[in-house]
Short mmCIF file of C-alpha atoms in Angstrom, two decimals:
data_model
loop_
_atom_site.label_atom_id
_atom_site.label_comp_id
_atom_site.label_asym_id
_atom_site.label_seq_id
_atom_site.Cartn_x
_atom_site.Cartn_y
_atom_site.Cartn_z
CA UNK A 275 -133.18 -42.98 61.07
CA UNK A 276 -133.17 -40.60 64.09
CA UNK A 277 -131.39 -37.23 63.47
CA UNK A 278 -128.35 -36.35 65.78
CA UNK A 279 -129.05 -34.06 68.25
CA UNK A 280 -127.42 -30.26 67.04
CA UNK A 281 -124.25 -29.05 68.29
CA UNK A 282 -124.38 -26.31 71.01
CA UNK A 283 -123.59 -23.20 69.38
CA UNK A 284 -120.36 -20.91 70.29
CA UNK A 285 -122.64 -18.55 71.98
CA UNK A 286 -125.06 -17.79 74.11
CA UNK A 287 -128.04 -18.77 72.92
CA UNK A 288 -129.32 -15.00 72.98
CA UNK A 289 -126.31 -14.01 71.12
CA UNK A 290 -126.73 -16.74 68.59
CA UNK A 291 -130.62 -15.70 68.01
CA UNK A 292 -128.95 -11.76 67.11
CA UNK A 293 -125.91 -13.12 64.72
CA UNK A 294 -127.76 -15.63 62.65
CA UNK A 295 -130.75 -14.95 59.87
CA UNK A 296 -131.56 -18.58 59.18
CA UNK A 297 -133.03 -21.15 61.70
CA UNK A 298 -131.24 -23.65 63.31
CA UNK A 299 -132.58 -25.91 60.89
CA UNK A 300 -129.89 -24.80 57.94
CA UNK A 301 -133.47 -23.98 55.89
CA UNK A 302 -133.32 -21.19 54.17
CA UNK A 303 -136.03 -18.33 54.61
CA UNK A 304 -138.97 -17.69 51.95
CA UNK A 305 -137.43 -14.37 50.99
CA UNK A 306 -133.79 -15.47 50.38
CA UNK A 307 -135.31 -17.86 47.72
CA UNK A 308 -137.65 -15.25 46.05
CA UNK A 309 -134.41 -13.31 45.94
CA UNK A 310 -132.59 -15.76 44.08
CA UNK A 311 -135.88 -16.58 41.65
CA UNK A 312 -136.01 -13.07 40.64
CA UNK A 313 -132.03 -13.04 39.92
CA UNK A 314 -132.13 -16.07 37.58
CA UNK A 315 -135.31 -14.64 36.12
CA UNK A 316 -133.39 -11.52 35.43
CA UNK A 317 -130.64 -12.91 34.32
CA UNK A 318 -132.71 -15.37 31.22
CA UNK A 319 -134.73 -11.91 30.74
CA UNK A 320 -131.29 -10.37 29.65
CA UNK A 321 -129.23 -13.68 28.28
CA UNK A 322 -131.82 -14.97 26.29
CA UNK A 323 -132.67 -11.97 24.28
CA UNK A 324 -128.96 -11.46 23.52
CA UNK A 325 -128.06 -14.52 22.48
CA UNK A 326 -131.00 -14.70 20.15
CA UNK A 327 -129.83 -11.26 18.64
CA UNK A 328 -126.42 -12.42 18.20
CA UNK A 329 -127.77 -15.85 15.94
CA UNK A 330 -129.79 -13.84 14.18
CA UNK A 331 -126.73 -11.66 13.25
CA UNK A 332 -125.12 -15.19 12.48
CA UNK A 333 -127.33 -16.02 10.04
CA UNK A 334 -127.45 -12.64 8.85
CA UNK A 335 -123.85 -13.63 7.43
CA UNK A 336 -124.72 -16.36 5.84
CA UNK A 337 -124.95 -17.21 1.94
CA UNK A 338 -123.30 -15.92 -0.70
CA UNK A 339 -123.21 -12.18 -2.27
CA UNK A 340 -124.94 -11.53 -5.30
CA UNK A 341 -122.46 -11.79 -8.75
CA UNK A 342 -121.70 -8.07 -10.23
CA UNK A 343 -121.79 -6.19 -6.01
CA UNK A 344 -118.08 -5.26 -5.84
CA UNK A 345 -117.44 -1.57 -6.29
CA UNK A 346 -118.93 0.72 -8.15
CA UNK A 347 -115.61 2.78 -8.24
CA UNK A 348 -118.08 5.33 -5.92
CA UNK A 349 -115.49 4.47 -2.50
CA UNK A 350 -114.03 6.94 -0.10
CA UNK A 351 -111.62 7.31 3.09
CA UNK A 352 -110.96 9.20 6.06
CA UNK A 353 -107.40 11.21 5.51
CA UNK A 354 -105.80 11.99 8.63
CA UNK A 355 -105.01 15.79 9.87
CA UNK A 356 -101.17 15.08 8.86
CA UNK A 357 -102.34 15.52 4.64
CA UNK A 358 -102.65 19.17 5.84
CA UNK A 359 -101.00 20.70 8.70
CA UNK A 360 -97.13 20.90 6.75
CA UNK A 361 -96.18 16.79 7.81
CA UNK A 362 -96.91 15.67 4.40
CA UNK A 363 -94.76 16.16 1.35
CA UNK A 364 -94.82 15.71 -2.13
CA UNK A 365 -93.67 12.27 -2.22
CA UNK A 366 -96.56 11.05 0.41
CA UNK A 367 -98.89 11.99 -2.36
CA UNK A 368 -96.92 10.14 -4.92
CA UNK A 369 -97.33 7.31 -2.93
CA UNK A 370 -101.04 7.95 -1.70
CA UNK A 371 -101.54 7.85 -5.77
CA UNK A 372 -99.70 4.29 -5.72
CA UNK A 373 -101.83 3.32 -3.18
CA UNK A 374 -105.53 4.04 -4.47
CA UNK A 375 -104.17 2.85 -7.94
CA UNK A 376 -106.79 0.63 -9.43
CA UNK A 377 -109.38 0.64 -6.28
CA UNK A 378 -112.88 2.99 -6.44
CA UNK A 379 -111.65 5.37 -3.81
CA UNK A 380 -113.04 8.77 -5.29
CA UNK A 381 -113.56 10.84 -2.44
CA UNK A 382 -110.81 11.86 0.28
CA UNK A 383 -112.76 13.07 3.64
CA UNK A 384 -109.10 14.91 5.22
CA UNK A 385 -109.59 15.92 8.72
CA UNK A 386 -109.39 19.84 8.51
CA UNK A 387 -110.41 20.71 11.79
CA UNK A 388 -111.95 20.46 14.68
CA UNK A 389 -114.16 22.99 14.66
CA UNK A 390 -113.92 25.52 17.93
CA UNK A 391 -116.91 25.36 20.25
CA UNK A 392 -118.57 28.49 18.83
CA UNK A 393 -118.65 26.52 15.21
CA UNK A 394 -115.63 28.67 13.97
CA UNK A 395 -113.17 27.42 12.11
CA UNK A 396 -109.14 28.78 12.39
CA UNK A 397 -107.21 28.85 9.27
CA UNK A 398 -104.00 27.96 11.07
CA UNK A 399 -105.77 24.50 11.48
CA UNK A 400 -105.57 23.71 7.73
CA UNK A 401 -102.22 25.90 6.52
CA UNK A 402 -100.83 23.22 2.95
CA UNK A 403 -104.81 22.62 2.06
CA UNK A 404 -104.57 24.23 -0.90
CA UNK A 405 -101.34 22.19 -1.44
CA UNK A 406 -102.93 19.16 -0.86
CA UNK A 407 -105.38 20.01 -3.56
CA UNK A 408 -103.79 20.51 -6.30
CA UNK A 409 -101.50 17.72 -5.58
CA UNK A 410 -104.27 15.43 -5.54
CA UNK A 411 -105.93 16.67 -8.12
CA UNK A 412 -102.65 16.68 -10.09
CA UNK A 413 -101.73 13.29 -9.34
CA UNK A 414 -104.78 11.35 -9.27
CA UNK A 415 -107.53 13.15 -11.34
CA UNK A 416 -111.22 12.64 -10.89
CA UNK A 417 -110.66 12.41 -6.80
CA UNK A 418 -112.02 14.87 -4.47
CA UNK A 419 -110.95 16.63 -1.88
CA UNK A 420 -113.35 16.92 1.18
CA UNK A 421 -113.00 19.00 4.32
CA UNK A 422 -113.60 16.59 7.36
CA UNK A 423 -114.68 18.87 10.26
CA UNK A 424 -116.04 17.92 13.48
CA UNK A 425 -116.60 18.51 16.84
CA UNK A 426 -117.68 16.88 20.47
CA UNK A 427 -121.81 18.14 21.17
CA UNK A 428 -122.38 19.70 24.33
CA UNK A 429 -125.90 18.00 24.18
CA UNK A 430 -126.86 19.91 26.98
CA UNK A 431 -123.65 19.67 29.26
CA UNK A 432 -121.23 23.00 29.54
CA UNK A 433 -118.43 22.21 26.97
CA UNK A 434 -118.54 21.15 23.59
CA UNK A 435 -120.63 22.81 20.52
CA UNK A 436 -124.45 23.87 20.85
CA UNK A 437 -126.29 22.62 17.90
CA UNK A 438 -128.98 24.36 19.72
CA UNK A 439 -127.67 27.86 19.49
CA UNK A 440 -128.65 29.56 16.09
CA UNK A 441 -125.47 31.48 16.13
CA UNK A 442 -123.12 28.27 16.95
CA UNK A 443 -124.89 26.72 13.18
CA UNK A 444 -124.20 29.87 11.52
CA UNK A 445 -120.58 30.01 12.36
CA UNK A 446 -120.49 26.44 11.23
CA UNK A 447 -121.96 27.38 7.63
CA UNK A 448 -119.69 30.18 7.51
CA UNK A 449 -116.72 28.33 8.21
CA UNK A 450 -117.96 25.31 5.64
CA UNK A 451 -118.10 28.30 3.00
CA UNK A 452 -114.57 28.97 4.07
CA UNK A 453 -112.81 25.62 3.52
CA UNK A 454 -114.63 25.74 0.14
CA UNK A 455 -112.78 29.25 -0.58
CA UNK A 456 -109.36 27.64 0.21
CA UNK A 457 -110.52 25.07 -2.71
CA UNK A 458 -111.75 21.81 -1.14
CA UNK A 459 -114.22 20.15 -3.32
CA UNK A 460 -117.00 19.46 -0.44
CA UNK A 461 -117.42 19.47 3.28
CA UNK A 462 -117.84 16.47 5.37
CA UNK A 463 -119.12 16.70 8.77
CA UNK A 464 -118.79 14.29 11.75
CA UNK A 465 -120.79 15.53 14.96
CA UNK A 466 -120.57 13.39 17.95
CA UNK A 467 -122.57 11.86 20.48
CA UNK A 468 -125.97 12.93 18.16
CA UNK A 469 -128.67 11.80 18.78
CA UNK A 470 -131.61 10.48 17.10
CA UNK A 471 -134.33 13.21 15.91
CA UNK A 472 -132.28 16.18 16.52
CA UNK A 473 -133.87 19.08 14.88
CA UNK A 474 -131.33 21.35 14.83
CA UNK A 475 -129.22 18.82 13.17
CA UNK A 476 -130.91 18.76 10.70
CA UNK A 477 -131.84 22.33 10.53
CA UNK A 478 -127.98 22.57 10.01
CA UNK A 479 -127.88 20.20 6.68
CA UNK A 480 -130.82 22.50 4.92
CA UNK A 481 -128.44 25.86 5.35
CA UNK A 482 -124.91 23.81 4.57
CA UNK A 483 -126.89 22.07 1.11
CA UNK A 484 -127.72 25.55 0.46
CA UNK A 485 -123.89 26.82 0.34
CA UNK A 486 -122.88 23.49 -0.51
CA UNK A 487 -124.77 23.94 -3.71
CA UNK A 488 -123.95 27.42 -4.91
CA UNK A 489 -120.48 26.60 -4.88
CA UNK A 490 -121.04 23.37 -6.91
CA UNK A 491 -119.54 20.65 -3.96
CA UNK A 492 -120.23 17.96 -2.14
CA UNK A 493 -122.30 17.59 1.38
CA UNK A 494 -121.24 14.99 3.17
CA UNK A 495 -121.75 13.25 7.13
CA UNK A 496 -121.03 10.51 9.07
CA UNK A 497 -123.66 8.74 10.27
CA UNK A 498 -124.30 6.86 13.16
CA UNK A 499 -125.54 3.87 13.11
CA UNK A 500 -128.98 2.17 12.72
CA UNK A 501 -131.36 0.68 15.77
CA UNK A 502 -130.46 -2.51 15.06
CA UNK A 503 -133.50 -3.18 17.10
CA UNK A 504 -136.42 -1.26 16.98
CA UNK A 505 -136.25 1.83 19.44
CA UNK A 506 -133.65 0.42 20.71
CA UNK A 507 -132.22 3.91 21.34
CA UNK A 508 -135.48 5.04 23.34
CA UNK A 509 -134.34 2.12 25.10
CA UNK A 510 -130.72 2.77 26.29
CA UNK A 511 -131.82 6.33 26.63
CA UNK A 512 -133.38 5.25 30.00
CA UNK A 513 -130.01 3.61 31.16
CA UNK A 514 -127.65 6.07 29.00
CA UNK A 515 -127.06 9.33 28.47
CA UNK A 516 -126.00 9.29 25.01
CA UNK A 517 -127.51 6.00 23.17
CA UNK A 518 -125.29 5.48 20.12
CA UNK A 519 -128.08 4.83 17.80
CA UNK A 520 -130.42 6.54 15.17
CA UNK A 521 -133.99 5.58 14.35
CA UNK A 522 -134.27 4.60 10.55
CA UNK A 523 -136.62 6.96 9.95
CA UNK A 524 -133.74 9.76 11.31
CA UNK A 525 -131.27 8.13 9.11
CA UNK A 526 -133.79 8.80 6.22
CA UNK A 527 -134.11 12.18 7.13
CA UNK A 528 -130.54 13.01 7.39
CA UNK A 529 -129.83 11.30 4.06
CA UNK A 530 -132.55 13.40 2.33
CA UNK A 531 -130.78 16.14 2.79
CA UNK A 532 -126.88 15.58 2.15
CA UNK A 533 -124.91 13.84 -1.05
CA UNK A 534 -123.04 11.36 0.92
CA UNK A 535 -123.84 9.67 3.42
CA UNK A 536 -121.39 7.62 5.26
CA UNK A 537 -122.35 5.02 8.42
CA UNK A 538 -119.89 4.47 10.99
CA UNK A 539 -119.77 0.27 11.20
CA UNK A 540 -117.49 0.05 13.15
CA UNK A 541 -117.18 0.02 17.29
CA UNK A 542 -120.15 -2.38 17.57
CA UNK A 543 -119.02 -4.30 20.50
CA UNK A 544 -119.39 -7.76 18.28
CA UNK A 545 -117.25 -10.33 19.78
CA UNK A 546 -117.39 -12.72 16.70
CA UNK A 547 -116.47 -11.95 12.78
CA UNK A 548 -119.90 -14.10 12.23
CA UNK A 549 -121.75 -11.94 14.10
CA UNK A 550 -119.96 -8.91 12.80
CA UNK A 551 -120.51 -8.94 9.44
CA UNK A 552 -124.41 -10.12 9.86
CA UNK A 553 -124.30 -6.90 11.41
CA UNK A 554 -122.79 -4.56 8.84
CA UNK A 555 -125.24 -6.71 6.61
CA UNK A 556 -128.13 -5.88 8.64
CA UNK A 557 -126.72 -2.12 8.90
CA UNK A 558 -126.18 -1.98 5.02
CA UNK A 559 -130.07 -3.12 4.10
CA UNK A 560 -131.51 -0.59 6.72
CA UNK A 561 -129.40 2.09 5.30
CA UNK A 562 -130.29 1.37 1.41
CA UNK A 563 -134.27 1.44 3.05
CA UNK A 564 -134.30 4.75 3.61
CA UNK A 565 -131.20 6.23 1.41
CA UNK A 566 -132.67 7.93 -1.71
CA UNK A 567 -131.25 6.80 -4.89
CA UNK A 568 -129.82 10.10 -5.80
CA UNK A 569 -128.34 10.29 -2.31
CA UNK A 570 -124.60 8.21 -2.20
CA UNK A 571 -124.57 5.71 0.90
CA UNK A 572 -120.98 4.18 2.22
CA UNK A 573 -120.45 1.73 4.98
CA UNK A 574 -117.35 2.64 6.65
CA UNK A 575 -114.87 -0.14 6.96
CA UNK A 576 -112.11 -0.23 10.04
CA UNK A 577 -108.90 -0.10 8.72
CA UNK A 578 -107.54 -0.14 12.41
CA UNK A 579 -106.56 -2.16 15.14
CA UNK A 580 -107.99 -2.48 19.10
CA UNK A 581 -109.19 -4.87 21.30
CA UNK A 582 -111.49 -3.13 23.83
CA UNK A 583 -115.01 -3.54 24.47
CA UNK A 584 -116.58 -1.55 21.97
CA UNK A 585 -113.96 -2.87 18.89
CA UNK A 586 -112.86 -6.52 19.16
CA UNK A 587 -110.27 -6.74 16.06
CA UNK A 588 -110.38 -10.50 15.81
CA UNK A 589 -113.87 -9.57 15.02
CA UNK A 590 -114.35 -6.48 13.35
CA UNK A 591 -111.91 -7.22 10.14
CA UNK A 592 -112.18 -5.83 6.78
CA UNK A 593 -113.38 -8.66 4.94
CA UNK A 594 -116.35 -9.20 7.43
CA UNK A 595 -117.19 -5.89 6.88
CA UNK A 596 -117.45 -5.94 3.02
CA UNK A 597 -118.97 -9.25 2.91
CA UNK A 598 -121.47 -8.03 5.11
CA UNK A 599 -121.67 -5.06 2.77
CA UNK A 600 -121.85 -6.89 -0.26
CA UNK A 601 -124.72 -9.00 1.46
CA UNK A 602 -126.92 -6.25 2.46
CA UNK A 603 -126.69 -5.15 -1.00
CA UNK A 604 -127.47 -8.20 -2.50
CA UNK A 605 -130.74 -8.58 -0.73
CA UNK A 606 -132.11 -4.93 -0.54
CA UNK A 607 -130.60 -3.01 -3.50
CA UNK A 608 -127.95 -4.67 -6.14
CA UNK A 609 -128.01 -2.30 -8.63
CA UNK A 610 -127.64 0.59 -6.24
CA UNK A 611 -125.32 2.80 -7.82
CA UNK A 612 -124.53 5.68 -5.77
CA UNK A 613 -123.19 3.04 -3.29
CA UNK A 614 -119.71 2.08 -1.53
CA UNK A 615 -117.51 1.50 1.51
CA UNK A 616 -115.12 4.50 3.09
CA UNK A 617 -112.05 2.89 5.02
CA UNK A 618 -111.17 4.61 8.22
CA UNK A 619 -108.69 5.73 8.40
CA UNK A 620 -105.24 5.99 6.54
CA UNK A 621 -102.59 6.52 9.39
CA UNK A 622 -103.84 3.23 11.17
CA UNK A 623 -104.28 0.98 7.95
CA UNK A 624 -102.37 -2.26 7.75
CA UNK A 625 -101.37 -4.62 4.57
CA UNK A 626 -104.12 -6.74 5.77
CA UNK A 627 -106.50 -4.24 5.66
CA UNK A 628 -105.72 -2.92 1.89
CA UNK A 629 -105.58 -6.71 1.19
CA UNK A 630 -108.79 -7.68 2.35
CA UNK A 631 -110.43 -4.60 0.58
CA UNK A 632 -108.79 -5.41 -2.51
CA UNK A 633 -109.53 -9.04 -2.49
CA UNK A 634 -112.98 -8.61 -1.01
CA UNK A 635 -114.38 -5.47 -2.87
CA UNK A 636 -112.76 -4.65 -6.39
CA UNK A 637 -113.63 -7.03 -9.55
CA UNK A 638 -112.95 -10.01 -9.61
CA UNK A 639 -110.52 -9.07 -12.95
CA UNK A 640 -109.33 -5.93 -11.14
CA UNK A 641 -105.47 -5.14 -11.25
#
């Protein structure tokens, strides 16, 4: 069949040769389909990888936990700064009591800070903690009271605290040895964005064991969380400034060094429950890899509520996150017994988060 003659264009046809990129043919040019080859190759580089992570984490989930991997009565949980500033009373505690009655909650991690840039520590920020104590200790003996300081890292920016300044990590030691004169029974520390390998980091653990020792308490962190790729830090480093992730072999080192170690499950940016809890499973067997015996690991479990990007809560519930838990201990370690999960945190908690602890982590026969 003969093809119909073209159309005479709008415009000259000089004008018509400067306004249009493709021939009057309607063909498109060799580049604008290299263009789009490159795109879709792009695009399967970055899908395909992805959606194969995500079915492994799927599978991760799958099976059954191993019988006798509920708690180990060895728990903990973030206390907001309210248990300590004069907005708790003596009733709060009476119910706080009620509350932990019959779960393994044995340490209390009660935000006592922040710490000021310079690693000091005011003791206007932490007036009733010496009420607090001896409440606690009065009405639910055997539980321990932690100081939970922290701070934003400057990593290298103008504001924030400089791990890398000798005097900055002696003010913090000083000021741990100063919550433990008020009476706390141990010092937890949460340092954040920090990255994988820091030196000084961990240069900071070997002087805070040392006082953490002589006075008899606990050491305790909270830990980032795991590649779950390999390098996959080293990886985002080149797109991010501060990659969210430790090597294992950091983790290892950072465990060495403390008595509790506590990883951060939570924020992962999982879209699915499934994929979730494979995750805290995967989390929970790389953690027990490199977590001495005589060190005690928790997974932190988010006893909150957000739907953003980095925490989907129709994904990241409770019971995902101790199945997962229980999972990763059933393959790597199930007789672990410095082991157990630290809710975060107690302000935000909701009946279905206590629930699905209680029902998902304490003995089958438990009260």
């Amino acid at each position: 069949m003969e093809r119909a003659e073209p159309q005479e264009p709008a415009t000259a046809p000089d004008e018509a040769a400067e306004t249009s990129d493709e021939p009057s043919t309607g063909r498109r040019r060799p580049w604008v389909r290299r263009v789009g080859r490159t795109a879709l190759a792009v695009a399967l580089l970055l899908v395909v990888p992805l959606l194969a992570a995500e079915t492994a984490l799927r599978i991760n989930y799958m099976g059954d936990p191993a019988d006798g991997t509920y708690t180990r009565d060895r728990d903990a949980m973030w206390l907001g700064h309210a248990w300590v500033d004069g907005r708790k009373k003596d009733a709060d505690v009476t119910a706080l009591a009620r509350r932990l009655e019959g779960t393994g909650i044995r340490d209390l991690y009660v935000h006592s800070g922040p710490l000021e840039h310079d690693g000091t520590l005011p003791k206007s920020s932490y007036p009733r903690a010496r009420w607090l104590i001896d409440a606690v200790h009065r009405e639910l003996p055997g539980v321990r009271v932690q100081a939970f300081l922290g701070d934003v890292l400057a990593n290298g920016g103008p504001d924030g605290l400089h791990l890398d300044r000798a005097a900055t990590r002696a003010e913090v030691v000083r000021s741990a040895g100063q919550v433990l004169d008020t009476g706390y029974d141990g010092v937890h520390l949460d340092l954040e964005p920090l990255h994988s390998g820091d030196r000084d980091y961990l240069s900071l653990l070997d002087d805070l064991r040392a006082v953490t020792r002589a006075e008899d308490a606990r050491l305790s962190v909270a830990a980032h969380q795991i590649d779950p790729l390999p390098a996959l830090h080293s990886v985002f480093g080149l797109f991010t400034e501060h990659p969210k992730w430790w090597s294992q072999e950091f983790f290892g080192q950072v465990a060495r060094r403390v008595d509790q170690i506590a990883v951060m499950s939570y924020d992962t940016a999982q879209p699915l429950e499934g994929t979730y809890g494979g995750f805290v499973a995967q989390q929970t067997s790389l953690a027990l890899e490199v977590t001495p015996p005589t060190t005690h690991l928790l997974i932190g479990l988010p006893f909150y509520h957000e739907s953003n990007f980095d925490h989907w809560g129709h994904a990241e519930t409770v019971a995902a996150a101790v199945r997962g838990a229980r999972l990763g201990l059933s393959r790597t370690d199930p007789d672990r017994e410095l082991f157990g999960v630290a809710p975060y945190i107690d302000f935000a908690a909701t009946e279905t988060n206590w629930k699905e602890y209680r029902e998902g982590w304490l003995r089958p026969d438990a009260s």
